[in-house]
Structure formats: structure tokens, C-alpha cells
XYZ file of C-alpha atoms in Angstrom:
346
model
C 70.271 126.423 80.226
C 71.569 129.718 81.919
C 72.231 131.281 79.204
C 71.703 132.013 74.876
C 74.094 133.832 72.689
C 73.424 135.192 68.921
C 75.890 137.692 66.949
C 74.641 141.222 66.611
C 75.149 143.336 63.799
C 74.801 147.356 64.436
C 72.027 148.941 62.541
C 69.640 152.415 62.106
C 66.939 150.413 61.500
C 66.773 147.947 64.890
C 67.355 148.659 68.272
C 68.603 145.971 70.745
C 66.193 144.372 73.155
C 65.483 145.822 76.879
C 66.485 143.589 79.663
C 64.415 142.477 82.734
C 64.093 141.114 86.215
C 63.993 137.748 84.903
C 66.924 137.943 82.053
C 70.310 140.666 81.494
C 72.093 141.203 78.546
C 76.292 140.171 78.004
C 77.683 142.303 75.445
C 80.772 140.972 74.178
C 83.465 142.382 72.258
C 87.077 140.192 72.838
C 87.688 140.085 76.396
C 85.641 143.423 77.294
C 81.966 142.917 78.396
C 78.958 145.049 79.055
C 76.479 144.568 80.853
C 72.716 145.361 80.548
C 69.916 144.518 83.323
C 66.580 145.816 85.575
C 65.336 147.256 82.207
C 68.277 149.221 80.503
C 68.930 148.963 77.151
C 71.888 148.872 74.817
C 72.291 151.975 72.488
C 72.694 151.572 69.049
C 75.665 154.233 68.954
C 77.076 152.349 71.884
C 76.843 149.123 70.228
C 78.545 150.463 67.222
C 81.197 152.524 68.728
C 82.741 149.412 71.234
C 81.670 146.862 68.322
C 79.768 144.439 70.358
C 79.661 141.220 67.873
C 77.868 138.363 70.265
C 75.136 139.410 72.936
C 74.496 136.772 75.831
C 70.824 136.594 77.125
C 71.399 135.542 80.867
C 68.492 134.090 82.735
C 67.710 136.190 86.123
C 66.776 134.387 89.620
C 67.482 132.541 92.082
C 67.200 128.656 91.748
C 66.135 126.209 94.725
C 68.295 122.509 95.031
C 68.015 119.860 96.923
C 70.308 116.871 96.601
C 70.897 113.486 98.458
C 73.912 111.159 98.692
C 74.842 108.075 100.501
C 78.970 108.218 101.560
C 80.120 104.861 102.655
C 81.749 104.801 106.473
C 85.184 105.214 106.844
C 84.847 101.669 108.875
C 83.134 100.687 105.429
C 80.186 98.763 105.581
C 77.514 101.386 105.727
C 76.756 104.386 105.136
C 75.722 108.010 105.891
C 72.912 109.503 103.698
C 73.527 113.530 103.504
C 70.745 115.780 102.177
C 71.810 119.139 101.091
C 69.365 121.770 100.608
C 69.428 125.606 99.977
C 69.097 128.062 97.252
C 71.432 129.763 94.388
C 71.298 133.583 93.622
C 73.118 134.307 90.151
C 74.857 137.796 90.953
C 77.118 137.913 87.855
C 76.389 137.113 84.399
C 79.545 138.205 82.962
C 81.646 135.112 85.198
C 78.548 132.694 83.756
C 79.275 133.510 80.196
C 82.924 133.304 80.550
C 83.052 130.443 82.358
C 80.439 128.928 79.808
C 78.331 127.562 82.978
C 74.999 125.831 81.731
C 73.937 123.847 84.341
C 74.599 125.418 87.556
C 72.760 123.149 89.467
C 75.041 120.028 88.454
C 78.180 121.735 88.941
C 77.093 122.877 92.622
C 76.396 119.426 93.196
C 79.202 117.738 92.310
C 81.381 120.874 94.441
C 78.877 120.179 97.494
C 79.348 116.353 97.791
C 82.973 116.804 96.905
C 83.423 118.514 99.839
C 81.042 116.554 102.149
C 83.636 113.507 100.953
C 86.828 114.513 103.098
C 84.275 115.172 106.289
C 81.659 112.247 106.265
C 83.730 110.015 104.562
C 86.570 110.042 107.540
C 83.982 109.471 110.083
C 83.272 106.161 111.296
C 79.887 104.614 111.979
C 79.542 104.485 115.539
C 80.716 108.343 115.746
C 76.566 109.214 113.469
C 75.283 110.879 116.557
C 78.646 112.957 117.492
C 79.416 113.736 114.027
C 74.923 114.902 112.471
C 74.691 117.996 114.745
C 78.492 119.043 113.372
C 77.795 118.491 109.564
C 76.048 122.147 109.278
C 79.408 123.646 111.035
C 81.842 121.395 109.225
C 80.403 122.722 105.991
C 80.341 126.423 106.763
C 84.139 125.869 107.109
C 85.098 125.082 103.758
C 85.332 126.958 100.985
C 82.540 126.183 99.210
C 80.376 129.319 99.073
C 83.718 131.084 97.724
C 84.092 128.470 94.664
C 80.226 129.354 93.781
C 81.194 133.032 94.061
C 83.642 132.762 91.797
C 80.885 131.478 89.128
C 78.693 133.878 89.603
C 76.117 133.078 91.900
C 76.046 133.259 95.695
C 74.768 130.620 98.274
C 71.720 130.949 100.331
C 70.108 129.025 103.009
C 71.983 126.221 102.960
C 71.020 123.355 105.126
C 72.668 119.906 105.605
C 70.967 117.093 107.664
C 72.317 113.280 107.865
C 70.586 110.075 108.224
C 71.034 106.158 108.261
C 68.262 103.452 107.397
C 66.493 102.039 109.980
C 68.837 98.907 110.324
C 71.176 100.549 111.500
C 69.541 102.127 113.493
C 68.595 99.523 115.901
C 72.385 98.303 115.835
C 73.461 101.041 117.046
C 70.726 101.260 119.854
C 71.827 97.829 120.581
C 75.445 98.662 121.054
C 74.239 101.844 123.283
C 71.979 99.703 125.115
C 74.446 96.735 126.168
C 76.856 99.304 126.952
C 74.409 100.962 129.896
C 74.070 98.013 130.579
C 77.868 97.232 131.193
C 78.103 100.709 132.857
C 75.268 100.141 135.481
C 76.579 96.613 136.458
C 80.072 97.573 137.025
C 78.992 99.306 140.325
C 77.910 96.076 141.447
C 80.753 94.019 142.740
C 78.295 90.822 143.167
C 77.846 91.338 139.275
C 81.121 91.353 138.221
C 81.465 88.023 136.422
C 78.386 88.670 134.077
C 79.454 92.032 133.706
C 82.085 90.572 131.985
C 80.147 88.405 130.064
C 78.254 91.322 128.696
C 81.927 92.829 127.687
C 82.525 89.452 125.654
C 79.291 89.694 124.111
C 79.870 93.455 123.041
C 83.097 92.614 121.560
C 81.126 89.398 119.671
C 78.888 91.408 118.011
C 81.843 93.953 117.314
C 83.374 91.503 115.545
C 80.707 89.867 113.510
C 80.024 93.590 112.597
C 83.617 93.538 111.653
C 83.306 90.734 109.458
C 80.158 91.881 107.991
C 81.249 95.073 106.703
C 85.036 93.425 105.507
C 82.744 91.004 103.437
C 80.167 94.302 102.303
C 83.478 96.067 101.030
C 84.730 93.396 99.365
C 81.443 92.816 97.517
C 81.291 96.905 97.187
C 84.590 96.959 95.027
C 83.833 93.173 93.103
C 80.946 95.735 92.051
C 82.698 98.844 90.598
C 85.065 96.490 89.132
C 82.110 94.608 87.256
C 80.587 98.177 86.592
C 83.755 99.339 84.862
C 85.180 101.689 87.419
C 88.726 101.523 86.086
C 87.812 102.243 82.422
C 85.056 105.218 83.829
C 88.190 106.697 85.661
C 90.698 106.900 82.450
C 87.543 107.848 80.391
C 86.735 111.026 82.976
C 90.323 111.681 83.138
C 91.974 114.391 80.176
C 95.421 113.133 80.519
C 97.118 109.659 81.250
C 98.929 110.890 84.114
C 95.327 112.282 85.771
C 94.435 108.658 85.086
C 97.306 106.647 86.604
C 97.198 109.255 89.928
C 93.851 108.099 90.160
C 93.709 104.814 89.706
C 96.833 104.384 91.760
C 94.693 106.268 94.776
C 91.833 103.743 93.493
C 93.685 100.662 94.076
C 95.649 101.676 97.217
C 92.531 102.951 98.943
C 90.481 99.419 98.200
C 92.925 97.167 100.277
C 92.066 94.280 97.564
C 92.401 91.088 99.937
C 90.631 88.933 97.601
C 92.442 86.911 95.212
C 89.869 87.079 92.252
C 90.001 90.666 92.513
C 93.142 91.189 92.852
C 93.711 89.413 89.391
C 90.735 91.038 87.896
C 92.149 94.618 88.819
C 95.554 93.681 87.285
C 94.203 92.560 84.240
C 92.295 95.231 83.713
C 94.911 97.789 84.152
C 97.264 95.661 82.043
C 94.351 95.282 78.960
C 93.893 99.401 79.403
C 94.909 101.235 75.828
C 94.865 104.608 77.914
C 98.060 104.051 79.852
C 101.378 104.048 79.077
C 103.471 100.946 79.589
C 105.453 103.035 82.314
C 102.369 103.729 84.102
C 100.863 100.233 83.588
C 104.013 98.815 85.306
C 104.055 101.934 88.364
C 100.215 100.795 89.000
C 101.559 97.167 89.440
C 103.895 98.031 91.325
C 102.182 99.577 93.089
C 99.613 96.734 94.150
C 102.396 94.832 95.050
C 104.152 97.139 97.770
C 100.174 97.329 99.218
C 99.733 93.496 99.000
C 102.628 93.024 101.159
C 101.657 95.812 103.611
C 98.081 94.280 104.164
C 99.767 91.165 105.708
C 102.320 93.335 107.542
C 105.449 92.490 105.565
C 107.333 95.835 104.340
C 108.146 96.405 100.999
C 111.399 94.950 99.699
C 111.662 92.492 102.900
C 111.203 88.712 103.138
C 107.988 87.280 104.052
C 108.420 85.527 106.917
C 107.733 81.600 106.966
C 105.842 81.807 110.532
C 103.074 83.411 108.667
C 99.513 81.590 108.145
C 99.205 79.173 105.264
C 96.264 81.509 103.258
C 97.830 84.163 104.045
C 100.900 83.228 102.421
C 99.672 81.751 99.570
C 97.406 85.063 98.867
C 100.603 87.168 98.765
C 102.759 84.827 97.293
C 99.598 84.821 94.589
C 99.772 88.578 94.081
C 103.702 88.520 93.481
C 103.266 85.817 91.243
C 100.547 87.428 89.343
C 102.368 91.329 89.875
C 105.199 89.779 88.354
C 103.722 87.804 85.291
C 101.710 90.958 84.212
C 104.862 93.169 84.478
C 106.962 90.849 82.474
C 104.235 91.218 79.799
C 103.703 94.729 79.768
C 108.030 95.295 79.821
C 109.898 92.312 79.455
C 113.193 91.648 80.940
C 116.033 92.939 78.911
C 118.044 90.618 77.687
C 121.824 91.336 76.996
C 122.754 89.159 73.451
C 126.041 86.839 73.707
C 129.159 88.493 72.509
C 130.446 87.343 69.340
C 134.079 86.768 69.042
C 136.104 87.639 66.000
C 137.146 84.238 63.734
C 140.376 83.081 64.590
C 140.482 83.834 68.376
C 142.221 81.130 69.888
C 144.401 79.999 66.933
């Protein structure tokens, strides 16, 4: 808790507390504030004459964090585990009363990783040793010690160091070792042939890397659907149309390739009570247009018949199923026959 608040009531008889190093005082009186710290003390013909009615007790300091978080690879797959350490000075106990802040450390921590999202999360996995010795620069550059400024507090010593497990690790080793490998054969003519070899068997484990992480993501977003993601987003959310931008980033950012999936994330947006029947229908619509984009056919153009059996049958599945939950969300309107006055045609 940063800070307590109790009303105060001018009197001859009491005098109001001396502050500290450790705590100030947030006299409050409408939108004016006072405030009291290293020792000082409210008067009482102060208090009366401005008619100070609340006074805030503000807890002094500086407080130490030290958070970690794992951001999946833009190649998805695996992931990047950031640590962010450093230290937060409060400054300004007016902006923490009116901005009602109790737990500084949360709120930091959510603004920190928020950030670290648009720079990790665009990097792919290969690019860990290019992208660790930038994370300490790349953070500098936003604008996060000016959003904790504007709470109150200011930013110390902050340090950010990456990491991956062990695994990966040794992958990575062995895609740097076959490729000095490659490099130091390629000077030798009479090694050209296996040279090439050791190409096809660089692009083999590519590829079952490939296939690995396709079938990691996959299982990554079966999981967040099991866990409720959808629902957690319009709960977090304080309007519907916060909820539908999000969910409508959620779905187009997952690629859903997987039939099952793709059904279960329709019919959970079509069972939500928390969108409108517009925005039920937008989000459908939505899935389709990216359905047909995943298997390279445009929106609004004809699948071609060339195309691979499964392939066709998985978008001709997501139509199908687009169009049956849209029909039953907003069904078609229907224009009633036109009755004709008795006696036309006599």
C-alpha cells in the first residue's frame, strides 16, 4: 500500500502529525493539495483557513524490483526470457494520491513488459545473440521512464539481461557450428559436393525446426483457448468495442490453421454475451478474410481448383462453418410475398 487517507477535522485541542523521511503528508481540499515532508508539520490555523478535509499519509523510499518474463519468438516456437531489474524513487506524492496508485510495483511491471513486447517479441530466434547486447539500448529508447514520471516516482538503475534454456542453446550452437562448417569447406573446390550436402542438411534441420515450432504454436493457442483467453479478454476489457478490437487482433495474429480450433474460436465468440451481434458477425468475418489469406486466396476471389485436397477442404471448412455461425447470429432477411388485392384478375 503506498498510501492511507482519514478525514481531518480542525481543532484547538490537536495538532496534526509531523512528517518524516520515511512517510509525507497530502493535504487535500477539492483539487488543491499541500504538501508536508522531511519533518514539517501542518498548522492548525493553516489547516483551518484552506479547510483541508482528507490528509493522505504517503509512504517515503525508494523500492527495489526485479521481474522475469518469457516472450514467445516472433518465428514462434520459443522463447526469450527477459529479466528486468532496477529500483523506484517516489518523488511526488501528490500524482500518487491523485492517481490513486497502490501498488506501484505491479503497475511498473505490467508498463515494463508492455514495452519489452513490441522489441523482443518482433525478433526472431536465430537473431538471440544480435538482438541480448541491444535490449539495454532498445529500452532506454522508449518512453518508459517518462510514463513512471508521470506517477510519481522516477526510475533508477535499470538493468535488462535476456536468456534462453539450455535446449536451445545447443540448437543454436548446432546451426552456428554446421554453418563454419559450410563456410570453411567452400574454399575447397575438391569438397564441393559434400559441401553441399552439409547445405541440405542445414536446410533439414531448418525445416523440422519449422515444423516443430508450427506444431508448438498450434498447441500454444489450443491452450489459451482451453484456458479461456477469449472470455479473459472481454472480461479485462471496459467496453465491447475494446473487446471486439482485441479479439479481432487476437484471432488475426494466431493464423488458426487447425480445423478444431478454428471451430472452437467461432463458437466461442458466437456463445459470448459481451458482444454485440454486429461485432459477433465483424469477428467472423473477419476469420474468414484471414482463412482465405493463409492459403493465398484473396478475399472476395475464387479459390482456385488446382489447390491441394486438405487444403481445400480446410478452407472450404471455415466458410462453411463462418457462414453457419453468421446465419445464426443475423439471419438472412427475408422479403414476405406480396399480397394482391381480391379480385385482381377478374
Amino acid at each position: 500500500m503506498s498510501y492511507t487517507s482519514e478525514r481531518v477535522v480542525p481543532s484547538f485541542f490537536t495538532k496534526e502529525p509531523f512528517s518524516s523521511d520515511s512517510f509525507a503528508f497530502v493535504y487535500k481540499n477539492g483539487e488543491e493539495y499541500r504538501v508536508v515532508r522531511d519533518g514539517q508539520q501542518l498548522t492548525t490555523s493553516e489547516l483551518r483557513k484552506k479547510k483541508y478535509s482528507i490528509r493522505y499519509r504517503v509512504q517515503m523510499g525508494t523500492t527495489p524490483f526485479d521481474y522475469t518474463e518469457k516472450y514467445q519468438t516472433a518465428d514462434g516456437g520459443r522463447y526469450f526470457e527477459v529479466t528486468v531489474k532496477g529500483r523506484l524513487k517516489l518523488v511526488n506524492p501528490v500524482l500518487v494520491v491523485k492517481h490513486e496508485i497502490t501498488d506501484i510495483n505491479s503497475l511498473v511491471k505490467n508498463k515494463i513488459f508492455s514495452s519489452l513486447q513490441h522489441i523482443v517479441g518482433q525478433r526472431k530466434f536465430e537473431a538471440f545473440h544480435e538482438v541480448k547486447p541491444q535490449i539495454q539500448v532498445l529500452v532506454e529508447k522508449t518512453v518508459l521512464s517518462d510514463e513512471v514520471e508521470e506517477l510519481g516516482y522516477d526510475l533508477k538503475n535499470l538493468q535488462v539481461d535476456m536468456d534462453i534454456s539450455q535446449e536451445d542453446k545447443e540448437f543454436l550452437e548446432l546451426l552456428a557450428q554446421k554453418e563454419r562448417d559450410r563456410i570453411l569447406k567452400e574454399v575447397d573446390h575438391e569438397n564441393l559436393i559434400k559441401n553441399e550436402q552439409e547445405k541440405i542438411e542445414i536446410e533439414n534441420i531448418r525445416r523440422a525446426e519449422e515444423e516443430r515450432r508450427e506444431k508448438a504454436r498450434q498447441a500454444e493457442f489450443s491452450k489459451q483457448l482451453q484456458a479461456g483467453v477469449i472470455p479473459a479478454i472481454i472480461a479485462s476489457t471496459s467496453s465491447n468495442a475494446e473487446a471486439f478490437d482485441k479479439i479481432k487482433d487476437f484471432v488475426k495474429e494466431q493464423q488458426v490453421q487447425d480445423a478444431p480450433l478454428h471451430e472452437q474460436t467461432i463458437k466461442i465468440i458466437k456463445e459470448s454475451t459481451q458482444l454485440t451481434d454486429e461485432q459477433k458477425v465483424a469477428l467472423l468475418t473477419n476469420m474468414k478474410a484471414n482463412n482465405q489469406s493463409m492459403f493465398g486466396i484473396p478475399s472476395g476471389q475464387q479459390q482456385p481448383t488446382s489447390i491441394g485436397v486438405e487444403t481445400s477442404s480446410m478452407a472450404k471448412l471455415g466458410n462453411q462453418t463462418w457462414k453457419d455461425a453468421k446465419d445464426e447470429i443475423a439471419p438472412p432477411k427475408t422479403v414476405p410475398p406480396k399480397k394482391y388485392d381480391e379480385g385482381f384478375g377478374e
